[in-house]
Coordinates of C-alpha atoms and ligand atoms in Angstrom, one line a residue:
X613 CA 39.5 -18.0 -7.2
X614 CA 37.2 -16.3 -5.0
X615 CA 37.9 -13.5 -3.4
X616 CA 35.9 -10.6 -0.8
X617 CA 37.2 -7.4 0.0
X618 CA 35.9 -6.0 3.1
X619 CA 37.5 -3.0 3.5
X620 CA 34.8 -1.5 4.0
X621 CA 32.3 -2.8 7.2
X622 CA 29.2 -4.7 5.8
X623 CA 30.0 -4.2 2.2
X624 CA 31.4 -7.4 0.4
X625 CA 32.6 -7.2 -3.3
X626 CA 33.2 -10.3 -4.6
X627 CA 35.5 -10.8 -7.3
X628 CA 35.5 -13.9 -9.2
X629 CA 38.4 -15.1 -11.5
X630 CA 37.3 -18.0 -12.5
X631 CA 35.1 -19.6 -10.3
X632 CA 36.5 -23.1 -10.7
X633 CA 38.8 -23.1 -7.8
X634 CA 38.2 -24.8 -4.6
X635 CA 38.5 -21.7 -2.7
X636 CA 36.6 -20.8 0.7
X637 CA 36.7 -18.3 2.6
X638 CA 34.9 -16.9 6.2
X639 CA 33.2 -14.1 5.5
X640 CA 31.3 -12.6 8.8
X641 CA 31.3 -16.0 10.7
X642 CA 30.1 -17.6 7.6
X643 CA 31.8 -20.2 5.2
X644 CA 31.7 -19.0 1.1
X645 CA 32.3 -21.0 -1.3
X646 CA 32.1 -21.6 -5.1
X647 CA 28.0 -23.1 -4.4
X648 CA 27.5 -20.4 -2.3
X649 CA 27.9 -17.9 -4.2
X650 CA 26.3 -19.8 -7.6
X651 CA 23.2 -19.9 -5.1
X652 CA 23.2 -16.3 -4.1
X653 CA 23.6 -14.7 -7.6
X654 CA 20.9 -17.5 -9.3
X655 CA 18.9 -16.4 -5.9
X656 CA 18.8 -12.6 -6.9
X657 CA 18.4 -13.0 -10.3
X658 CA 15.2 -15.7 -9.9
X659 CA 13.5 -13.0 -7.1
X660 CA 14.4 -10.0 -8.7
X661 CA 13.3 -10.5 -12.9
X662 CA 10.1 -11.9 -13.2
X663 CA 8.7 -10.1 -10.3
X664 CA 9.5 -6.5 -11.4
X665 CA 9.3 -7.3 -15.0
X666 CA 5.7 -8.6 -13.9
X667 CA 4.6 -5.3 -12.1
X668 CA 5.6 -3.2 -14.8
X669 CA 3.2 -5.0 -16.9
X670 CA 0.7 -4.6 -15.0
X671 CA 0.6 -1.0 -13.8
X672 CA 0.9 -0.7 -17.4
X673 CA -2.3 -2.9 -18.3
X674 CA -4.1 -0.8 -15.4
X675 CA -3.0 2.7 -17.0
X676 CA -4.1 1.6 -20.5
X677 CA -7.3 0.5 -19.0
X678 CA -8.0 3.7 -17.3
X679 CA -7.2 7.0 -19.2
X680 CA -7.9 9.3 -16.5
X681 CA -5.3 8.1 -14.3
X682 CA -3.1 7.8 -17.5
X683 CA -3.7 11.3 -18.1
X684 CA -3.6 12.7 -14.8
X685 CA -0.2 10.4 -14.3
X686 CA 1.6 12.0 -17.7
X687 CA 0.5 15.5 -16.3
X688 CA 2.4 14.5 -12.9
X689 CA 5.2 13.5 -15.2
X690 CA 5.6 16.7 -17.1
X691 CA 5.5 19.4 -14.6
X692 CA 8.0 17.6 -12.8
X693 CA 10.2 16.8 -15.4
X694 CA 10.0 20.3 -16.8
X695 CA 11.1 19.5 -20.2
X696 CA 14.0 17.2 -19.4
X697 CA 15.1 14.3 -22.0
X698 CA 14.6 11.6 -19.1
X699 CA 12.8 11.2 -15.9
X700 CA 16.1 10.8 -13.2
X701 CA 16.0 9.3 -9.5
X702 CA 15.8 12.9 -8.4
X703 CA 12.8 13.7 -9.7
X704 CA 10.8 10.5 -8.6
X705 CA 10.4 11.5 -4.7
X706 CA 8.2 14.6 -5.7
X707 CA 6.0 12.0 -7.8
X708 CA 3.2 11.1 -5.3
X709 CA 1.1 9.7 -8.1
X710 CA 3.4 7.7 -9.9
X711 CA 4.0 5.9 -6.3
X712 CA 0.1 5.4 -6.1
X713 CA -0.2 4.1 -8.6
X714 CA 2.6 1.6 -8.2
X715 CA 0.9 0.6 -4.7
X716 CA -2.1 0.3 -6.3
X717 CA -0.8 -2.3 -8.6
X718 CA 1.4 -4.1 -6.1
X719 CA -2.5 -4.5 -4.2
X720 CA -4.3 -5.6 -7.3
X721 CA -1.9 -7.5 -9.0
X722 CA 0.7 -8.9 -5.9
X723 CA 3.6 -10.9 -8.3
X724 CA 4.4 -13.3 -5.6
X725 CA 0.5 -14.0 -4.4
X726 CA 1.9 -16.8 -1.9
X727 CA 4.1 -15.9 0.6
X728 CA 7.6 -17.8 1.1
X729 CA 6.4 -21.0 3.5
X730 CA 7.1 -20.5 7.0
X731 CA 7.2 -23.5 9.9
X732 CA 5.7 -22.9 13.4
X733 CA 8.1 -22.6 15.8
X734 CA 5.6 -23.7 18.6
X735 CA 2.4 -24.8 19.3
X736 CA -0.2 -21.7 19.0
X737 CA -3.8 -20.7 18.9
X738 CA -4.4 -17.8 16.8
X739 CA -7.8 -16.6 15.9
X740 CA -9.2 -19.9 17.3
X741 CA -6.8 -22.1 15.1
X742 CA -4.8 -24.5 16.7
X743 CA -1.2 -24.3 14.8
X744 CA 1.0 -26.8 16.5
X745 CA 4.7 -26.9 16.5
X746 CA 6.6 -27.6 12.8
X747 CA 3.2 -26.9 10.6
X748 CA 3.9 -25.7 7.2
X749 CA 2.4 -21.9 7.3
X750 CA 1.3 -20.2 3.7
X751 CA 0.5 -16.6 3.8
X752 CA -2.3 -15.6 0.8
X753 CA -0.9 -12.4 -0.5
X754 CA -2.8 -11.8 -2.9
X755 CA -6.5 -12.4 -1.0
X756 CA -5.0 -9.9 1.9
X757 CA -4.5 -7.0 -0.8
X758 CA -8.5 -8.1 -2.3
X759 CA -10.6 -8.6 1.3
X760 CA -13.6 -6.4 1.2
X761 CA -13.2 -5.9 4.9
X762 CA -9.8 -4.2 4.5
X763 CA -10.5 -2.5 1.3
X764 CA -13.1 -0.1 0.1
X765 CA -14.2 -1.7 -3.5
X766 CA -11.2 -3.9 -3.6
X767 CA -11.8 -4.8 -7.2
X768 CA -11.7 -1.3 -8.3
X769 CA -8.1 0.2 -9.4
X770 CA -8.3 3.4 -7.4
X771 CA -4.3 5.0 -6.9
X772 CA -6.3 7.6 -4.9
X773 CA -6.6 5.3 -1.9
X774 CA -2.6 5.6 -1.3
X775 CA -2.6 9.2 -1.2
X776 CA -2.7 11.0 2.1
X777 CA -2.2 7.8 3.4
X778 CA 0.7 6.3 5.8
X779 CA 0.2 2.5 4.2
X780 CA 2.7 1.3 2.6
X781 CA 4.4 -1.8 1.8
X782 CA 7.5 -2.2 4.0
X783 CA 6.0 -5.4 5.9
X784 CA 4.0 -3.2 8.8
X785 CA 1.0 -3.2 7.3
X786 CA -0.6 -6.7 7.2
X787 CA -3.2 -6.1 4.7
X788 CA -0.3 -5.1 2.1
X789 CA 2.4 -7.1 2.4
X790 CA 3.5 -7.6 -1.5
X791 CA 7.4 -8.1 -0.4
X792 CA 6.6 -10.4 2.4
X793 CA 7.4 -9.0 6.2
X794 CA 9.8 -10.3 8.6
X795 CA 13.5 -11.3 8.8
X796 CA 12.2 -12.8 5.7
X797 CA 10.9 -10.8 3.6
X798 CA 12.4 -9.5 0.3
X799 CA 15.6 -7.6 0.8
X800 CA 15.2 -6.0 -2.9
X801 CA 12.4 -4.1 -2.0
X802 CA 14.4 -0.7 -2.5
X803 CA 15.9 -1.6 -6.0
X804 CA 12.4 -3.1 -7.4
X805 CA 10.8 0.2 -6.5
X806 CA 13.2 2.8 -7.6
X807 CA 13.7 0.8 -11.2
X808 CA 9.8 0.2 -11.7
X809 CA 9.8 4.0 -10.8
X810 CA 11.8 4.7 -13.4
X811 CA 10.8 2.5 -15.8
X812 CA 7.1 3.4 -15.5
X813 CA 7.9 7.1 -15.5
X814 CA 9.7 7.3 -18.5
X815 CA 7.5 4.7 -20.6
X816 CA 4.4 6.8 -19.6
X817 CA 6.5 10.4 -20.1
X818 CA 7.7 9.5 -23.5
X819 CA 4.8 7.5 -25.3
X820 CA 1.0 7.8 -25.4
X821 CA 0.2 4.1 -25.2
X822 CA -2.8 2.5 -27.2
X823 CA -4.3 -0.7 -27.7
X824 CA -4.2 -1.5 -31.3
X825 CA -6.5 -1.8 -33.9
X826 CA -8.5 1.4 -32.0
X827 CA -9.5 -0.7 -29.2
X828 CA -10.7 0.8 -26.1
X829 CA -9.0 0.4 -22.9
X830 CA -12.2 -1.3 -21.8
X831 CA -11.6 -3.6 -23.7
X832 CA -8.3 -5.1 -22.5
X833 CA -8.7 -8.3 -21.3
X834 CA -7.2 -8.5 -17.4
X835 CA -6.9 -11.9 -17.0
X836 CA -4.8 -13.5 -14.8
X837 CA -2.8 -17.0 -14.7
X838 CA -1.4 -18.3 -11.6
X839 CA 1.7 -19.6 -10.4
X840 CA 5.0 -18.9 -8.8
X841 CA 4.0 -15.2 -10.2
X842 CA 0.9 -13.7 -11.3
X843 CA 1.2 -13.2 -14.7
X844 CA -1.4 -11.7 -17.4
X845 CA -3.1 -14.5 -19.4
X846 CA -2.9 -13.0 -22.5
X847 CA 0.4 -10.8 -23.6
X848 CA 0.3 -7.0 -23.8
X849 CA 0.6 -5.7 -27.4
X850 CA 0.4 -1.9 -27.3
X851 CA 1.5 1.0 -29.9
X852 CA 3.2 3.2 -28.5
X853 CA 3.5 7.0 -30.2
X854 CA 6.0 9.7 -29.1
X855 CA 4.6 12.4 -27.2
X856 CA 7.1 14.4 -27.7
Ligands
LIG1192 C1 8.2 -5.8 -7.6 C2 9.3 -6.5 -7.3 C3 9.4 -7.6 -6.2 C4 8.5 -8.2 -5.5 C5 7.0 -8.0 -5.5 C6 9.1 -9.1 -4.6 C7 8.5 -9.9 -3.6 C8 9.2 -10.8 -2.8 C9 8.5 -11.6 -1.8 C10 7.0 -11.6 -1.6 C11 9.4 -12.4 -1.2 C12 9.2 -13.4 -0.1 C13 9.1 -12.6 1.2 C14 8.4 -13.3 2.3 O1 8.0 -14.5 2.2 O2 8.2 -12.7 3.4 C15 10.7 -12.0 -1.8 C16 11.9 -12.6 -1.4 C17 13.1 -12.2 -2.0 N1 13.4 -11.2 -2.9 FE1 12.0 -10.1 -3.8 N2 10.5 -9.0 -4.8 C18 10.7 -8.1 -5.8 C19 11.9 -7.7 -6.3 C20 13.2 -8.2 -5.9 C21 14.4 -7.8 -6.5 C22 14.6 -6.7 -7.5 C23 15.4 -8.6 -5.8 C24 16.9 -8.5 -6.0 C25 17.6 -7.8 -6.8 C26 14.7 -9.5 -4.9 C27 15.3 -10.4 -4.1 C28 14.7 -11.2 -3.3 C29 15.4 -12.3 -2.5 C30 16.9 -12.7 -2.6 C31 14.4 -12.9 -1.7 C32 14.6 -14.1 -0.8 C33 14.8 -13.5 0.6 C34 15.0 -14.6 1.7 O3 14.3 -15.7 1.6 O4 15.7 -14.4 2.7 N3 13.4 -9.2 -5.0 N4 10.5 -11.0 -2.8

């Protein structure tokens, strides 16, 4: 049986006792039912693993491959942390670096470097293109966050662009658009930040992180391969030593 409480408004907690039964219910105009909520929960779990799991590694790749932001990010780290065990929620929103550097990654290395597909709703001509009614529209995220005449050096991993600076990635800024924009665009946004956050903070807080075999961060290979994600063509093997 399926069953929401919505005691509260807008918040539906769904509580599933076996979700054989044939049960449906109207929940804000709309009907659930068993395939509904399957869809949903297989929805958020698809959209929300592989991307985050995919930007950690990378801001991670980019950190190992320059030590002065490593360095400058662990200094970040301690003085805000003050000797604590853990790096908590409440000391992320004094960490302007950390979130640089996150942007930064999000712009290098987008996870999701095609857009959802759109359809036109009506015939248009934008920028000269004609874009009749029902065409199949596919945004290039990932070119957006690399075009030379939107970024200085866009090859270059430079956090230092995002400081002092109002752009962000909430869907306003076109150029930097790694959750999408629109009615559309991701509704984890929030959640995917505040666990990379985290994640990142307390990797880079607790560990010094090296490339085996006394590589060079130079050295690491930053290949890409393509597909639903962006993922790193070769895996990350690091050592990691405690730092404290
Ligand atoms: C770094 C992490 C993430 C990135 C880069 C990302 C990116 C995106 C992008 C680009 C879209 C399509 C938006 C559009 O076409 O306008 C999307 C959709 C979506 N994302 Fe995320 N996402 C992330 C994390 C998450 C998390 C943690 C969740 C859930 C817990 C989530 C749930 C969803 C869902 C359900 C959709 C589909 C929304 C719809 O079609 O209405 N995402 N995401």
């Amino acid at each position: 049986m399926v069953k929401w409480c919505t005691s509260q408004p807008n918040v539906h907690d769904i509580h599933t006792s076996g979700l054989g039964g044939d049960s449906r219910e109207k929940v804000g105009g709309f009907d659930v039912d068993k395939d509904t909520i399957k869809a949903v929960i297989l929805d958020i779990f698809a959209a929300g693993t592989d991307t985050t799991s995919t930007n950690i590694e990378w801001t991670v790749s980019e950190l190992v491959k320059h030590p002065r932001v490593m360095q400058q990010l662990q200094q970040e780290l301690t003085s805000i942390a003050r000797g604590s065990s853990m790096i908590t929620e409440e000391h992320l929103e004094k960490m302007k670096y950390l979130k640089a550097i996150i942007k930064e990654s999000l712009r290098l290395h987008i996870p999701v470097p095609l857009l959802v597909q759109r359809e036109s709703t009506q015939d248009i001509n934008l920028m000269g293109y004609d874009i009749p009614v029902g065409t199949r529209v596919i945004i290039n995220a990932w070119s957006l966050g690399r075009d030379p005449s939107l970024w200085e050096e866009p090859e270059e991993f430079k956090p230092e662009r995002f400081l002092n600076s109002s752009l962000d990635y909430k869907g306003f800024h076109y150029q930097f658009i790694p959750f999408g924009a629109g009615r559309r665009g991701c509704p984890g946004i929030q959640f995917a930040i505040a666990i990379n956050e985290l994640a990142i903070a307390n990797l880079v807080y607790k560990y010094d992180l090296l490339l085996p075999d006394g590589k060079g961060g130079e050295e690491l290979d930053m290949s890409e391969i393509t597909g639903l994600t962006t993922h790193r063509k070769s895996p990350l093997l690091l050592m990691a030593s405690p730092r404290f």
